[in-house]
PDB file of C-alpha atoms in Angstrom:
ATOM      1  CA  UNK A  17      15.151 -21.722  28.409  1.00 37.00           C
ATOM      2  CA  UNK A  18      14.707 -18.170  27.235  1.00 35.00           C
ATOM      3  CA  UNK A  19      11.183 -16.930  27.093  1.00 36.00           C
ATOM      4  CA  UNK A  20      10.140 -15.518  23.777  1.00 34.00           C
ATOM      5  CA  UNK A  21       7.529 -12.847  23.131  1.00 36.00           C
ATOM      6  CA  UNK A  22       4.116 -14.242  23.604  1.00 36.00           C
ATOM      7  CA  UNK A  23       2.355 -14.762  20.292  1.00 36.00           C
ATOM      8  CA  UNK A  24      -1.096 -15.257  21.675  1.00 39.00           C
ATOM      9  CA  UNK A  25      -3.416 -14.058  24.398  1.00 38.00           C
ATOM     10  CA  UNK A  26      -5.095 -16.750  26.416  1.00 41.00           C
ATOM     11  CA  UNK A  27      -8.077 -16.547  28.683  1.00 40.00           C
ATOM     12  CA  UNK A  28      -6.467 -17.767  31.864  1.00 39.00           C
ATOM     13  CA  UNK A  29      -9.602 -17.924  33.958  1.00 38.00           C
ATOM     14  CA  UNK A  30     -12.093 -19.722  31.757  1.00 43.00           C
ATOM     15  CA  UNK A  31      -9.467 -21.772  29.978  1.00 43.00           C
ATOM     16  CA  UNK A  32     -10.506 -20.613  26.565  1.00 48.00           C
ATOM     17  CA  UNK A  33      -8.379 -21.239  23.518  1.00 49.00           C
ATOM     18  CA  UNK A  34      -5.770 -18.617  22.679  1.00 54.00           C
ATOM     19  CA  UNK A  35      -6.536 -15.705  20.454  1.00 55.00           C
ATOM     20  CA  UNK A  36      -3.900 -14.463  18.066  1.00 53.00           C
ATOM     21  CA  UNK A  37      -2.954 -10.773  17.849  1.00 50.00           C
ATOM     22  CA  UNK A  38      -5.504 -10.290  15.067  1.00 52.00           C
ATOM     23  CA  UNK A  39      -8.254 -11.672  17.225  1.00 49.00           C
ATOM     24  CA  UNK A  40      -8.712 -14.876  15.262  1.00 49.00           C
ATOM     25  CA  UNK A  41      -9.686 -17.895  17.319  1.00 51.00           C
ATOM     26  CA  UNK A  42      -7.472 -20.892  17.080  1.00 60.00           C
ATOM     27  CA  UNK A  43      -9.004 -22.983  14.304  1.00 76.00           C
ATOM     28  CA  UNK A  44      -8.378 -26.277  16.064  1.00 86.00           C
ATOM     29  CA  UNK A  45      -8.835 -26.686  19.793  1.00 89.00           C
ATOM     30  CA  UNK A  46      -8.734 -29.991  21.574  1.00 91.00           C
ATOM     31  CA  UNK A  47      -9.617 -30.420  25.208  1.00 92.00           C
ATOM     32  CA  UNK A  48      -8.324 -33.587  26.789  1.00 94.00           C
ATOM     33  CA  UNK A  49      -7.851 -35.030  30.249  1.00 94.00           C
ATOM     34  CA  UNK A  50      -4.214 -34.863  31.293  1.00 95.00           C
ATOM     35  CA  UNK A  51      -3.635 -38.598  31.245  1.00 94.00           C
ATOM     36  CA  UNK A  52      -1.298 -40.845  29.222  1.00 93.00           C
ATOM     37  CA  UNK A  53      -4.059 -42.197  27.008  1.00 92.00           C
ATOM     38  CA  UNK A  54      -4.691 -38.699  25.663  1.00 94.00           C
ATOM     39  CA  UNK A  55      -1.250 -38.375  24.116  1.00 95.00           C
ATOM     40  CA  UNK A  56      -2.042 -40.307  20.988  1.00 93.00           C
ATOM     41  CA  UNK A  57      -5.170 -38.228  20.404  1.00 93.00           C
ATOM     42  CA  UNK A  58      -3.183 -35.005  20.685  1.00 95.00           C
ATOM     43  CA  UNK A  59      -0.622 -36.393  18.239  1.00 95.00           C
ATOM     44  CA  UNK A  60      -3.216 -37.442  15.719  1.00 93.00           C
ATOM     45  CA  UNK A  61      -4.980 -34.097  15.738  1.00 92.00           C
ATOM     46  CA  UNK A  62      -1.830 -32.036  15.219  1.00 94.00           C
ATOM     47  CA  UNK A  63      -0.748 -34.484  12.544  1.00 94.00           C
ATOM     48  CA  UNK A  64      -4.033 -33.834  10.764  1.00 92.00           C
ATOM     49  CA  UNK A  65      -3.549 -30.071  10.968  1.00 92.00           C
ATOM     50  CA  UNK A  66       0.053 -30.219   9.783  1.00 94.00           C
ATOM     51  CA  UNK A  67      -0.877 -32.513   6.932  1.00 92.00           C
ATOM     52  CA  UNK A  68      -3.813 -30.319   5.923  1.00 90.00           C
ATOM     53  CA  UNK A  69      -1.576 -27.275   5.497  1.00 91.00           C
ATOM     54  CA  UNK A  70       0.879 -29.237   3.381  1.00 93.00           C
ATOM     55  CA  UNK A  71       3.804 -29.753   5.731  1.00 95.00           C
ATOM     56  CA  UNK A  72       6.260 -32.446   4.587  1.00 96.00           C
ATOM     57  CA  UNK A  73       6.374 -35.755   6.417  1.00 94.00           C
ATOM     58  CA  UNK A  74       9.650 -35.139   8.245  1.00 94.00           C
ATOM     59  CA  UNK A  75       8.376 -31.800   9.550  1.00 96.00           C
ATOM     60  CA  UNK A  76       5.120 -33.432  10.654  1.00 96.00           C
ATOM     61  CA  UNK A  77       7.150 -36.013  12.562  1.00 96.00           C
ATOM     62  CA  UNK A  78       8.904 -33.206  14.438  1.00 96.00           C
ATOM     63  CA  UNK A  79       5.574 -31.585  15.291  1.00 97.00           C
ATOM     64  CA  UNK A  80       4.264 -34.890  16.644  1.00 97.00           C
ATOM     65  CA  UNK A  81       7.252 -35.360  18.934  1.00 97.00           C
ATOM     66  CA  UNK A  82       7.236 -31.783  20.205  1.00 97.00           C
ATOM     67  CA  UNK A  83       3.526 -31.846  21.004  1.00 97.00           C
ATOM     68  CA  UNK A  84       3.881 -35.196  22.730  1.00 96.00           C
ATOM     69  CA  UNK A  85       6.704 -33.816  24.863  1.00 95.00           C
ATOM     70  CA  UNK A  86       4.614 -30.823  25.906  1.00 96.00           C
ATOM     71  CA  UNK A  87       1.589 -32.987  26.685  1.00 96.00           C
ATOM     72  CA  UNK A  88       3.695 -35.533  28.574  1.00 94.00           C
ATOM     73  CA  UNK A  89       4.966 -32.720  30.750  1.00 93.00           C
ATOM     74  CA  UNK A  90       1.394 -31.800  31.605  1.00 94.00           C
ATOM     75  CA  UNK A  91       0.443 -35.420  32.269  1.00 93.00           C
ATOM     76  CA  UNK A  92       3.410 -35.971  34.543  1.00 91.00           C
ATOM     77  CA  UNK A  93       3.605 -32.722  36.443  1.00 89.00           C
ATOM     78  CA  UNK A  94       0.629 -30.393  36.149  1.00 91.00           C
ATOM     79  CA  UNK A  95      -1.733 -32.185  38.497  1.00 92.00           C
ATOM     80  CA  UNK A  96       0.378 -33.951  41.132  1.00 89.00           C
ATOM     81  CA  UNK A  97      -2.510 -34.232  43.577  1.00 86.00           C
ATOM     82  CA  UNK A  98      -5.918 -35.541  42.706  1.00 85.00           C
ATOM     83  CA  UNK A  99      -7.404 -36.668  39.399  1.00 91.00           C
ATOM     84  CA  UNK A 100      -6.115 -35.511  35.993  1.00 92.00           C
ATOM     85  CA  UNK A 101      -7.160 -31.973  35.165  1.00 93.00           C
ATOM     86  CA  UNK A 102      -7.747 -30.469  31.730  1.00 94.00           C
ATOM     87  CA  UNK A 103      -5.179 -30.137  28.994  1.00 94.00           C
ATOM     88  CA  UNK A 104      -5.941 -27.972  25.979  1.00 94.00           C
ATOM     89  CA  UNK A 105      -4.092 -28.327  22.696  1.00 94.00           C
ATOM     90  CA  UNK A 106      -4.705 -25.551  20.199  1.00 93.00           C
ATOM     91  CA  UNK A 107      -3.280 -25.154  16.703  1.00 92.00           C
ATOM     92  CA  UNK A 108      -3.439 -22.224  14.365  1.00 88.00           C
ATOM     93  CA  UNK A 109      -1.473 -20.774  11.489  1.00 86.00           C
ATOM     94  CA  UNK A 110      -0.251 -17.326  10.643  1.00 81.00           C
ATOM     95  CA  UNK A 111       2.799 -15.577   9.282  1.00 82.00           C
ATOM     96  CA  UNK A 112       4.035 -18.700   7.579  1.00 87.00           C
ATOM     97  CA  UNK A 113       4.075 -20.645  10.817  1.00 91.00           C
ATOM     98  CA  UNK A 114       2.094 -23.388  12.440  1.00 93.00           C
ATOM     99  CA  UNK A 115       1.572 -22.475  16.069  1.00 92.00           C
ATOM    100  CA  UNK A 116       0.647 -25.044  18.678  1.00 94.00           C
ATOM    101  CA  UNK A 117      -0.232 -24.315  22.273  1.00 94.00           C
ATOM    102  CA  UNK A 118      -0.409 -26.854  25.079  1.00 95.00           C
ATOM    103  CA  UNK A 119      -2.084 -25.417  28.146  1.00 93.00           C
ATOM    104  CA  UNK A 120      -2.983 -26.682  31.601  1.00 94.00           C
ATOM    105  CA  UNK A 121      -4.466 -25.120  34.720  1.00 91.00           C
ATOM    106  CA  UNK A 122      -2.418 -27.101  37.195  1.00 90.00           C
ATOM    107  CA  UNK A 123       0.815 -26.522  39.050  1.00 83.00           C
ATOM    108  CA  UNK A 124       2.870 -23.880  37.261  1.00 76.00           C
ATOM    109  CA  UNK A 125       6.553 -24.042  36.441  1.00 68.00           C
ATOM    110  CA  UNK A 126       7.256 -21.462  39.096  1.00 59.00           C
ATOM    111  CA  UNK A 127       5.132 -23.126  41.772  1.00 52.00           C
ATOM    112  CA  UNK A 128       6.740 -26.503  42.032  1.00 51.00           C
ATOM    113  CA  UNK A 129      10.364 -27.503  41.917  1.00 50.00           C
ATOM    114  CA  UNK A 130       9.375 -30.843  40.454  1.00 50.00           C
ATOM    115  CA  UNK A 131       8.280 -29.137  37.270  1.00 53.00           C
ATOM    116  CA  UNK A 132      11.677 -28.379  35.831  1.00 52.00           C
ATOM    117  CA  UNK A 133      12.988 -27.972  32.318  1.00 51.00           C
ATOM    118  CA  UNK A 134      13.812 -31.568  31.628  1.00 73.00           C
ATOM    119  CA  UNK A 135      14.537 -33.490  28.511  1.00 79.00           C
ATOM    120  CA  UNK A 136      11.059 -32.826  27.168  1.00 84.00           C
ATOM    121  CA  UNK A 137      11.561 -29.098  26.866  1.00 87.00           C
ATOM    122  CA  UNK A 138      15.049 -29.572  25.484  1.00 88.00           C
ATOM    123  CA  UNK A 139      13.577 -31.831  22.827  1.00 91.00           C
ATOM    124  CA  UNK A 140      10.916 -29.275  21.975  1.00 94.00           C
ATOM    125  CA  UNK A 141      13.554 -26.588  21.667  1.00 92.00           C
ATOM    126  CA  UNK A 142      15.533 -28.810  19.312  1.00 92.00           C
ATOM    127  CA  UNK A 143      12.557 -29.507  17.059  1.00 95.00           C
ATOM    128  CA  UNK A 144      10.561 -26.276  17.006  1.00 96.00           C
ATOM    129  CA  UNK A 145      11.601 -23.063  15.324  1.00 95.00           C
ATOM    130  CA  UNK A 146      10.495 -21.110  18.369  1.00 93.00           C
ATOM    131  CA  UNK A 147       9.253 -21.960  21.859  1.00 93.00           C
ATOM    132  CA  UNK A 148       7.571 -19.858  24.482  1.00 91.00           C
ATOM    133  CA  UNK A 149       6.665 -20.854  28.015  1.00 89.00           C
ATOM    134  CA  UNK A 150       4.257 -18.909  30.156  1.00 86.00           C
ATOM    135  CA  UNK A 151       3.544 -19.835  33.725  1.00 82.00           C
ATOM    136  CA  UNK A 152       0.409 -18.314  35.147  1.00 76.00           C
ATOM    137  CA  UNK A 153       0.377 -17.567  38.842  1.00 69.00           C
ATOM    138  CA  UNK A 154      -0.964 -20.774  40.357  1.00 68.00           C
ATOM    139  CA  UNK A 155      -3.153 -21.239  37.290  1.00 80.00           C
ATOM    140  CA  UNK A 156      -1.064 -23.486  35.155  1.00 87.00           C
ATOM    141  CA  UNK A 157       1.365 -23.325  32.328  1.00 90.00           C
ATOM    142  CA  UNK A 158       1.241 -22.873  28.587  1.00 92.00           C
ATOM    143  CA  UNK A 159       3.849 -23.864  26.056  1.00 93.00           C
ATOM    144  CA  UNK A 160       3.598 -22.406  22.569  1.00 93.00           C
ATOM    145  CA  UNK A 161       5.626 -23.886  19.754  1.00 95.00           C
ATOM    146  CA  UNK A 162       6.131 -22.490  16.277  1.00 95.00           C
ATOM    147  CA  UNK A 163       7.008 -24.509  13.200  1.00 96.00           C
ATOM    148  CA  UNK A 164       7.655 -23.305   9.652  1.00 95.00           C
ATOM    149  CA  UNK A 165       4.545 -23.821   7.550  1.00 91.00           C
ATOM    150  CA  UNK A 166       4.327 -23.920   3.746  1.00 88.00           C
TER     151      UNK A 166
ATOM    152  CA  UNK B  12      -7.229 -44.809  16.722  1.00 43.00           C
ATOM    153  CA  UNK B  13      -3.946 -46.665  16.442  1.00 46.00           C
ATOM    154  CA  UNK B  14      -2.904 -48.165  19.744  1.00 54.00           C
ATOM    155  CA  UNK B  15       0.363 -49.858  20.334  1.00 57.00           C
ATOM    156  CA  UNK B  16       0.052 -53.582  19.979  1.00 74.00           C
ATOM    157  CA  UNK B  17       1.964 -55.945  22.214  1.00 87.00           C
ATOM    158  CA  UNK B  18       5.569 -56.417  21.133  1.00 93.00           C
ATOM    159  CA  UNK B  19       6.356 -59.568  19.181  1.00 93.00           C
ATOM    160  CA  UNK B  20       9.053 -61.763  20.710  1.00 93.00           C
ATOM    161  CA  UNK B  21      10.735 -64.383  18.536  1.00 92.00           C
ATOM    162  CA  UNK B  22      14.038 -66.100  17.881  1.00 90.00           C
ATOM    163  CA  UNK B  23      16.173 -64.999  14.935  1.00 90.00           C
ATOM    164  CA  UNK B  24      19.538 -66.628  14.229  1.00 88.00           C
ATOM    165  CA  UNK B  25      20.202 -67.458  17.859  1.00 86.00           C
ATOM    166  CA  UNK B  26      19.076 -64.094  19.125  1.00 90.00           C
ATOM    167  CA  UNK B  27      15.912 -63.171  20.946  1.00 93.00           C
ATOM    168  CA  UNK B  28      14.273 -60.348  19.052  1.00 95.00           C
ATOM    169  CA  UNK B  29      11.711 -58.076  20.712  1.00 96.00           C
ATOM    170  CA  UNK B  30       9.743 -56.079  18.192  1.00 96.00           C
ATOM    171  CA  UNK B  31       7.573 -53.199  19.400  1.00 96.00           C
ATOM    172  CA  UNK B  32       5.011 -51.880  16.950  1.00 94.00           C
ATOM    173  CA  UNK B  33       3.023 -48.679  16.749  1.00 93.00           C
ATOM    174  CA  UNK B  34       4.039 -45.800  18.956  1.00 94.00           C
ATOM    175  CA  UNK B  35       6.382 -45.651  21.939  1.00 95.00           C
ATOM    176  CA  UNK B  36       5.619 -42.954  24.494  1.00 93.00           C
ATOM    177  CA  UNK B  37       4.920 -42.643  28.205  1.00 92.00           C
ATOM    178  CA  UNK B  38       1.595 -44.406  27.682  1.00 91.00           C
ATOM    179  CA  UNK B  39       2.956 -47.439  25.854  1.00 91.00           C
ATOM    180  CA  UNK B  40       6.516 -47.902  27.023  1.00 92.00           C
ATOM    181  CA  UNK B  41       5.629 -50.271  29.843  1.00 93.00           C
ATOM    182  CA  UNK B  42       4.604 -53.041  27.456  1.00 94.00           C
ATOM    183  CA  UNK B  43       8.016 -52.944  25.755  1.00 95.00           C
ATOM    184  CA  UNK B  44       9.914 -52.858  29.048  1.00 95.00           C
ATOM    185  CA  UNK B  45       7.826 -55.752  30.342  1.00 94.00           C
ATOM    186  CA  UNK B  46       8.375 -57.810  27.176  1.00 94.00           C
ATOM    187  CA  UNK B  47      12.131 -57.352  27.431  1.00 94.00           C
ATOM    188  CA  UNK B  48      12.105 -58.136  31.143  1.00 92.00           C
ATOM    189  CA  UNK B  49      10.402 -61.467  30.416  1.00 90.00           C
ATOM    190  CA  UNK B  50      13.198 -62.607  28.097  1.00 88.00           C
ATOM    191  CA  UNK B  51      15.254 -65.263  29.797  1.00 74.00           C
ATOM    192  CA  UNK B  52      18.855 -64.348  30.395  1.00 73.00           C
ATOM    193  CA  UNK B  53      21.823 -64.635  31.022  1.00 67.00           C
ATOM    194  CA  UNK B  54      22.665 -66.481  27.841  1.00 63.00           C
ATOM    195  CA  UNK B  55      20.286 -64.930  25.349  1.00 70.00           C
ATOM    196  CA  UNK B  56      21.471 -62.183  23.023  1.00 89.00           C
ATOM    197  CA  UNK B  57      18.664 -59.668  22.845  1.00 94.00           C
ATOM    198  CA  UNK B  58      17.752 -57.499  19.883  1.00 95.00           C
ATOM    199  CA  UNK B  59      15.193 -54.705  20.078  1.00 97.00           C
ATOM    200  CA  UNK B  60      13.844 -54.276  16.578  1.00 97.00           C
ATOM    201  CA  UNK B  61      12.515 -50.733  16.213  1.00 98.00           C
ATOM    202  CA  UNK B  62      11.949 -50.921  12.465  1.00 97.00           C
ATOM    203  CA  UNK B  63       8.180 -51.277  12.760  1.00 95.00           C
ATOM    204  CA  UNK B  64       7.879 -48.496  15.262  1.00 95.00           C
ATOM    205  CA  UNK B  65       6.160 -45.407  13.849  1.00 94.00           C
ATOM    206  CA  UNK B  66       6.793 -42.918  16.645  1.00 96.00           C
ATOM    207  CA  UNK B  67       9.109 -42.336  19.583  1.00 96.00           C
ATOM    208  CA  UNK B  68       9.518 -39.428  22.008  1.00 95.00           C
ATOM    209  CA  UNK B  69      11.867 -38.740  24.906  1.00 94.00           C
ATOM    210  CA  UNK B  70       9.933 -41.079  27.196  1.00 93.00           C
ATOM    211  CA  UNK B  71      10.405 -43.804  24.593  1.00 95.00           C
ATOM    212  CA  UNK B  72      14.092 -43.004  24.217  1.00 95.00           C
ATOM    213  CA  UNK B  73      14.476 -43.121  27.977  1.00 94.00           C
ATOM    214  CA  UNK B  74      12.897 -46.552  27.906  1.00 95.00           C
ATOM    215  CA  UNK B  75      15.547 -47.711  25.426  1.00 97.00           C
ATOM    216  CA  UNK B  76      18.274 -46.489  27.778  1.00 96.00           C
ATOM    217  CA  UNK B  77      16.623 -48.291  30.698  1.00 96.00           C
ATOM    218  CA  UNK B  78      16.362 -51.466  28.645  1.00 96.00           C
ATOM    219  CA  UNK B  79      20.025 -51.180  27.705  1.00 96.00           C
ATOM    220  CA  UNK B  80      20.991 -50.911  31.365  1.00 95.00           C
ATOM    221  CA  UNK B  81      18.641 -53.670  32.468  1.00 93.00           C
ATOM    222  CA  UNK B  82      19.723 -56.182  29.842  1.00 93.00           C
ATOM    223  CA  UNK B  83      23.404 -55.382  30.331  1.00 93.00           C
ATOM    224  CA  UNK B  84      23.083 -55.829  34.086  1.00 92.00           C
ATOM    225  CA  UNK B  85      21.236 -59.109  33.732  1.00 89.00           C
ATOM    226  CA  UNK B  86      23.166 -60.732  30.918  1.00 88.00           C
ATOM    227  CA  UNK B  87      26.484 -58.919  30.790  1.00 89.00           C
ATOM    228  CA  UNK B  88      25.865 -58.066  27.153  1.00 91.00           C
ATOM    229  CA  UNK B  89      24.132 -54.918  25.941  1.00 94.00           C
ATOM    230  CA  UNK B  90      21.145 -55.392  23.666  1.00 95.00           C
ATOM    231  CA  UNK B  91      21.311 -54.485  20.010  1.00 96.00           C
ATOM    232  CA  UNK B  92      18.800 -51.980  18.640  1.00 98.00           C
ATOM    233  CA  UNK B  93      17.735 -52.314  15.002  1.00 98.00           C
ATOM    234  CA  UNK B  94      16.664 -49.045  13.405  1.00 98.00           C
ATOM    235  CA  UNK B  95      15.203 -48.378   9.975  1.00 97.00           C
ATOM    236  CA  UNK B  96      17.413 -46.495   7.557  1.00 96.00           C
ATOM    237  CA  UNK B  97      15.052 -43.551   7.359  1.00 94.00           C
ATOM    238  CA  UNK B  98      12.156 -42.206   9.335  1.00 93.00           C
ATOM    239  CA  UNK B  99      11.415 -40.618  12.690  1.00 95.00           C
ATOM    240  CA  UNK B 100      13.055 -43.263  14.885  1.00 97.00           C
ATOM    241  CA  UNK B 101      16.500 -42.806  13.376  1.00 96.00           C
ATOM    242  CA  UNK B 102      16.066 -39.052  13.427  1.00 94.00           C
ATOM    243  CA  UNK B 103      15.239 -38.994  17.137  1.00 95.00           C
ATOM    244  CA  UNK B 104      18.055 -41.371  18.043  1.00 95.00           C
ATOM    245  CA  UNK B 105      20.608 -39.322  16.152  1.00 94.00           C
ATOM    246  CA  UNK B 106      19.184 -36.025  17.398  1.00 91.00           C
ATOM    247  CA  UNK B 107      19.798 -37.175  20.963  1.00 91.00           C
ATOM    248  CA  UNK B 108      23.147 -38.848  20.106  1.00 92.00           C
ATOM    249  CA  UNK B 109      21.928 -42.171  21.446  1.00 94.00           C
ATOM    250  CA  UNK B 110      23.641 -43.895  18.524  1.00 94.00           C
ATOM    251  CA  UNK B 111      26.914 -43.062  20.273  1.00 95.00           C
ATOM    252  CA  UNK B 112      26.081 -44.896  23.474  1.00 95.00           C
ATOM    253  CA  UNK B 113      23.762 -47.730  22.441  1.00 97.00           C
ATOM    254  CA  UNK B 114      24.473 -50.655  20.127  1.00 97.00           C
ATOM    255  CA  UNK B 115      22.504 -49.320  17.155  1.00 97.00           C
ATOM    256  CA  UNK B 116      22.375 -51.079  13.796  1.00 97.00           C
ATOM    257  CA  UNK B 117      20.881 -49.138  10.913  1.00 96.00           C
ATOM    258  CA  UNK B 118      19.090 -50.880   8.091  1.00 89.00           C
TER     259      UNK B 118
END
């Protein structure tokens, strides 16, 4: 998958939410354990954000699936050894887009052959208007998805 | 918070219908797979009724493929999947072209 220009700057050390180019903090940040039971919480929060900004139902459904795919990837692959680590879901708007970031501090895409671009990322690419993937050196991975916002 | 409830299993016109409800993802797929696995075969015709499902992702779609293989291997007949005419389930199935390889009935 092609990497797209990074729309946000994240604090990779302290695992802070991303900051957009104008320095505005992500308005919604959710920190969850990277475990299956957290998926529904992530879905519900992004659904609330998408609904609050007036996205139509079919577009909200796409956002839900894409975020679930990104979070499932974290749950399955980011922390192969030991207990589930953190997973941060952040959502913000700007430039007519809803941006959603899913970030972990586990095994990066480049660190582990098991963490490949599977069906989850393909699904995200099919549903989102834009996708960016950043793998931090041994400090996890972040996927940022953009969706058209009203 | 809405959790997936256990699938309903009942007989409809000579078929065994398994009806998952709520959301189907990596966290909830096991309950559907287990419900289908408990259906006695080889003679039963199995329907998976997805019309009361509100959400599905690729893990859920993969579960449908696994169920299709499992039921076909056990009974010799692929299961039939019932999908609502509109909504996210049909969209995801058609987006991934699963309607071309599974026995999907819309409506």
